[in-house]
Every structure is written in structure tokens, then in C-alpha cells.
PDB file of C-alpha atoms in Angstrom:
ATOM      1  CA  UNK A 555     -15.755 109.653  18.336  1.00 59.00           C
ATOM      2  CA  UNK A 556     -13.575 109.848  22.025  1.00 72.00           C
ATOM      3  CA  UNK A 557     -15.549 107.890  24.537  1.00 89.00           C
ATOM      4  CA  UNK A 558     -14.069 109.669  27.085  1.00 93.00           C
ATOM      5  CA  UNK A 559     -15.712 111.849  29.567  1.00 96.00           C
ATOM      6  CA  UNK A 560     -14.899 114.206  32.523  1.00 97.00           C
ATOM      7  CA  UNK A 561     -16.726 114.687  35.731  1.00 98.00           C
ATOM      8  CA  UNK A 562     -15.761 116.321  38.905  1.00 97.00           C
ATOM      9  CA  UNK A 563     -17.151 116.293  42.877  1.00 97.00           C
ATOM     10  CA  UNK A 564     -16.675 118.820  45.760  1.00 98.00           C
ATOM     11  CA  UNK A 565     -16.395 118.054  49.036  1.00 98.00           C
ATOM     12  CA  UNK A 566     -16.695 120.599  52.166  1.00 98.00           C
ATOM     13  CA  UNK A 567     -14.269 118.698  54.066  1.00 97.00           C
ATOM     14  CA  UNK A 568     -14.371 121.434  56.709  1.00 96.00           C
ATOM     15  CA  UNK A 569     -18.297 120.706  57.285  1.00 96.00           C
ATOM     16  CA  UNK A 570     -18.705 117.378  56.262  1.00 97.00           C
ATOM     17  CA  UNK A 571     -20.411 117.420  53.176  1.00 98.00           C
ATOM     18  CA  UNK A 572     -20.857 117.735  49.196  1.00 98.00           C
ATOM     19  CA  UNK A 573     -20.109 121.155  48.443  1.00 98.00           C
ATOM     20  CA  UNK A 574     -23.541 122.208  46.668  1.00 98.00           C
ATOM     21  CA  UNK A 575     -23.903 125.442  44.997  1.00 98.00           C
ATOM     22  CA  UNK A 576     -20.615 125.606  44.047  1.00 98.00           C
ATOM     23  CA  UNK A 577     -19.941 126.919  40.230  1.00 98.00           C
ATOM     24  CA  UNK A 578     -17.258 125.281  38.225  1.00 98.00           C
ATOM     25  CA  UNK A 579     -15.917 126.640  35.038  1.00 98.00           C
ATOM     26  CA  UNK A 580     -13.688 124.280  32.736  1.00 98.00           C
ATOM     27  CA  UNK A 581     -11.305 125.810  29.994  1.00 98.00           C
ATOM     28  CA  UNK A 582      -9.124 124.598  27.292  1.00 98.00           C
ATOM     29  CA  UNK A 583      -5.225 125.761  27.619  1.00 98.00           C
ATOM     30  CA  UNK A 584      -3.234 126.771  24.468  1.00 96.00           C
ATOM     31  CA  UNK A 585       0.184 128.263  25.689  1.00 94.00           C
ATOM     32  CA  UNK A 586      -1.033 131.370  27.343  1.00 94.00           C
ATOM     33  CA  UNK A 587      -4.148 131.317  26.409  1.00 97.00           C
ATOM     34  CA  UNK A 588      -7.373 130.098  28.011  1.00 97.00           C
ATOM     35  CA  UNK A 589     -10.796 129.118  26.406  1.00 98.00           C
ATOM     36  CA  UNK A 590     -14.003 128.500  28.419  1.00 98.00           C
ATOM     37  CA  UNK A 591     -16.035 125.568  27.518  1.00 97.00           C
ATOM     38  CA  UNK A 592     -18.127 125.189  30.421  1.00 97.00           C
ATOM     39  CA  UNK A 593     -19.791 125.900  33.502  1.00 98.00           C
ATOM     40  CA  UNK A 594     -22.158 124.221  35.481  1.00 98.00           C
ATOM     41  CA  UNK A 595     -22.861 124.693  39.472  1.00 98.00           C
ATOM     42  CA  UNK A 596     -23.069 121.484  41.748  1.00 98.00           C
ATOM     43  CA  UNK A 597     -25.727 119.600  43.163  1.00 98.00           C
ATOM     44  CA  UNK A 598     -26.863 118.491  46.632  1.00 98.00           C
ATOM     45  CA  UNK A 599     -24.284 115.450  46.090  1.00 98.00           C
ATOM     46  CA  UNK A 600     -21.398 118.200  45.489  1.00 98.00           C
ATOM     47  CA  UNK A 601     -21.129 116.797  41.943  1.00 98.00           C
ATOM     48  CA  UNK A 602     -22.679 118.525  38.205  1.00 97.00           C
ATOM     49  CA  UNK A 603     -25.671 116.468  36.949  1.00 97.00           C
ATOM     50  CA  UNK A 604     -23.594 115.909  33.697  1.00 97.00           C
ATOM     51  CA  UNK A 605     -20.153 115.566  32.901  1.00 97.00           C
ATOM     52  CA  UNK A 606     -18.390 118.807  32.846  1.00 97.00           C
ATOM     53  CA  UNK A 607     -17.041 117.464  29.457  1.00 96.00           C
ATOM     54  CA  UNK A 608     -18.923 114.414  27.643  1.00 94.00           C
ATOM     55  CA  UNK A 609     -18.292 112.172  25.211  1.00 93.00           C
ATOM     56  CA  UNK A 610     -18.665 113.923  21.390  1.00 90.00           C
ATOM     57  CA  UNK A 611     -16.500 117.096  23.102  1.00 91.00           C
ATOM     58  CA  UNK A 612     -13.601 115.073  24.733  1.00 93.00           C
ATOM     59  CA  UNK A 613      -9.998 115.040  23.388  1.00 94.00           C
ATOM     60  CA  UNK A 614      -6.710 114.895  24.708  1.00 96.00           C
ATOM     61  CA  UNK A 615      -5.136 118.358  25.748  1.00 97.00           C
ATOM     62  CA  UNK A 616      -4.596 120.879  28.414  1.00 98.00           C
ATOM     63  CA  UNK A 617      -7.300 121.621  30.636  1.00 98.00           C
ATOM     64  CA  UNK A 618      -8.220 123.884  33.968  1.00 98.00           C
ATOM     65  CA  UNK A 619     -11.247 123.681  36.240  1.00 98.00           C
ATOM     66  CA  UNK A 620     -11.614 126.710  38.017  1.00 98.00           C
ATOM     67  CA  UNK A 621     -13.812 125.897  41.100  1.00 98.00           C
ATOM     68  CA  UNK A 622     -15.246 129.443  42.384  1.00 98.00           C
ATOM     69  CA  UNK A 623     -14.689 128.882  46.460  1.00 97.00           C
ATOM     70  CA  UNK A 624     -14.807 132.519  47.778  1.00 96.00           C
ATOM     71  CA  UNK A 625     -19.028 132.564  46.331  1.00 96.00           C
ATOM     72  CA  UNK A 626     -19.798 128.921  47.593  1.00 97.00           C
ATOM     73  CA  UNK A 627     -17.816 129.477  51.605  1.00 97.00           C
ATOM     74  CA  UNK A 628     -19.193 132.621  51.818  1.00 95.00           C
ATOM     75  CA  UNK A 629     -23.031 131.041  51.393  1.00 95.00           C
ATOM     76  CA  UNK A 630     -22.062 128.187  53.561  1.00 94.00           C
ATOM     77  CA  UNK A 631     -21.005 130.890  57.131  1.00 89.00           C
ATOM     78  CA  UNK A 632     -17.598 130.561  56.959  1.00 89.00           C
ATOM     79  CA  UNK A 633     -15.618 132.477  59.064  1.00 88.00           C
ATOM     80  CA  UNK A 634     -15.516 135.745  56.525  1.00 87.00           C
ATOM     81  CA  UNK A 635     -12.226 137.456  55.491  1.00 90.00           C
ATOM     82  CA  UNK A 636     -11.451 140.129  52.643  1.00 90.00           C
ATOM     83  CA  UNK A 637     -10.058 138.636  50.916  1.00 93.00           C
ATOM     84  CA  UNK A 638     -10.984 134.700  51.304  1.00 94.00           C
ATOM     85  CA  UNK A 639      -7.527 132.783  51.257  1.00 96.00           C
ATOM     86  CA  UNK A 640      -9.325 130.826  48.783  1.00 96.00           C
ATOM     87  CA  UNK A 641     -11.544 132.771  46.430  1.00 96.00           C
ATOM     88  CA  UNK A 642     -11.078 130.671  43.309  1.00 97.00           C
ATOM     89  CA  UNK A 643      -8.885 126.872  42.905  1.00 98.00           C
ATOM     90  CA  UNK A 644      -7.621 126.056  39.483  1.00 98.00           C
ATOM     91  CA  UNK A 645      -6.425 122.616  38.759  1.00 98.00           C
ATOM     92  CA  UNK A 646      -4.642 122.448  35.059  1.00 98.00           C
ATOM     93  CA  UNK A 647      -4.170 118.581  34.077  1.00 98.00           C
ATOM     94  CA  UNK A 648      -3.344 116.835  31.028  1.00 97.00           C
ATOM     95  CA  UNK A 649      -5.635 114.292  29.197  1.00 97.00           C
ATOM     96  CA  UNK A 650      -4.050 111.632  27.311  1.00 96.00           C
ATOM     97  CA  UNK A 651      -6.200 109.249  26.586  1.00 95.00           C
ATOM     98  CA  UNK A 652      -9.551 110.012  24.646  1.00 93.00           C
ATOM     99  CA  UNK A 653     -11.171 107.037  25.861  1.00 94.00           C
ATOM    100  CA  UNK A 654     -11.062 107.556  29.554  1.00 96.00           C
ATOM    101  CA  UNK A 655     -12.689 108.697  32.246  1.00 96.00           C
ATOM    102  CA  UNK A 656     -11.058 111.343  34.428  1.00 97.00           C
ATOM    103  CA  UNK A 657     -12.654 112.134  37.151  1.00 98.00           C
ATOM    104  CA  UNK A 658     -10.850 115.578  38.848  1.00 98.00           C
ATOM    105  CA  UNK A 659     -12.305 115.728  42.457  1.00 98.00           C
ATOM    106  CA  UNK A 660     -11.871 118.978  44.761  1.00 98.00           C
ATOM    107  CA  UNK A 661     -11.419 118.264  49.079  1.00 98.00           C
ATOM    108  CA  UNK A 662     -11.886 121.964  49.971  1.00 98.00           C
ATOM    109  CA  UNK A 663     -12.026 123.840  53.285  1.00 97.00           C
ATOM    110  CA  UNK A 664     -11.893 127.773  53.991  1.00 96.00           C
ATOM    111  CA  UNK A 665      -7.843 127.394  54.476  1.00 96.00           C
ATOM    112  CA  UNK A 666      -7.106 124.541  52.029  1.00 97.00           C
ATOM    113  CA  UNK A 667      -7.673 121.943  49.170  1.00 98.00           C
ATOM    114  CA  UNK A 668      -6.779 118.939  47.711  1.00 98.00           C
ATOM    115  CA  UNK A 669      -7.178 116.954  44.450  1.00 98.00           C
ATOM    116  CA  UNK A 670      -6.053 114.193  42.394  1.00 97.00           C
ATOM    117  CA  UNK A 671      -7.127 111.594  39.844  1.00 96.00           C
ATOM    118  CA  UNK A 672      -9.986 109.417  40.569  1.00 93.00           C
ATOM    119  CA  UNK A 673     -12.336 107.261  39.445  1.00 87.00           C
TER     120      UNK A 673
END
């Protein structure tokens, strides 16, 4: 079995804080095609109480989070707009190594976002 595991964390870089409330769903990429295998919202420390994918589900692939931004800024009083700039991020990355832990964090504000592999 892949002791590997993937978590991710939101932070509401325009406010200062863990983005909590914010819904997150995770799919599996084929070529064109797109499979969800989970969602789970964040907590008051702008991460999911669980990894988005644990160990005993974790293998090497294609993979997108989808983090749904429009639903959490517009709770939070952000400036409103129609349509947010930001509604929903994806971030598609690779895993490689089953045994791993990627951690896929998300620096968001109403106008921009940032990401890369951490810890």
C-alpha cells in the first residue's frame, strides 16, 4: 500500500488569515477527462481536518484541486464584482512518488493566487 498522502492549506493573504469555509474539490485527470474524488471545506486553520487524499487512495498520476474562491470571498466582504476575477483556482500537478507527502498550498486574495510544493 502507497504511504503517501495529500493535504492542502488556504491562506487569505489579502486579510491575514486561514481561509476557513472554503470548499475544495480534488479530481483525477485522464487526457480530457476529469474524475472527482473528493471534497471537503476548510477549517478555522484554512486547512481540511484530513488529507484531501490519504494513504490506501494515493498513487502516482494527474491530479487538480479546484479551490471554489468566488463562494468563500464573497462570505468573507470582499469588494463584490459579477463576475469575481477569481471564482474558482485549479492547480493540476503530477505525483510521482507514492510514498510522499505533497502538500499543494493556495496564497489567495480577491485579485490573485499563488501555489507551489510544500511540506
Amino acid at each position: 500500500m502507497a504511504e503517501g498522502y495529500l493535504t492542502t492549506h488556504v491562506l487569505d493573504t489579502a486579510r491575514g488569515l486561514p481561509a476557513a469555509g472554503l470548499r475544495i474539490a480534488l479530481y483525477e485527470v485522464s487526457g480530457d477527462a476529469r474524475r472527482k474524488i473528493a471534497e471537503m471545506v476548510t477549517n478555522a486553520d484554512g486547512r481540511t481536518d484530513a488529507p484531501i487524499l490519504p494513504r490506501g487512495e494515493f498513487a502516482p498520476g494527474i491530479y487538480e484541486l479546484v479551490f471554489h474562491a468566488g463562494e468563500y470571498l464573497d462570505r468573507t466582504g470582499a469588494a463584490p464584482e459579477a463576475p469575481r476575477f477569481l471564482e474558482e483556482v485549479p492547480i493540476r500537478f503530477g505525483i510521482s512518488d507514492a510514498g510522499a507527502h505533497y502538500h499543494v498550498p493556495l496564497l489567495l486574495s480577491p485579485f490573485g493566487y499563488s501555489t507551489y510544493r510544500g511540506s
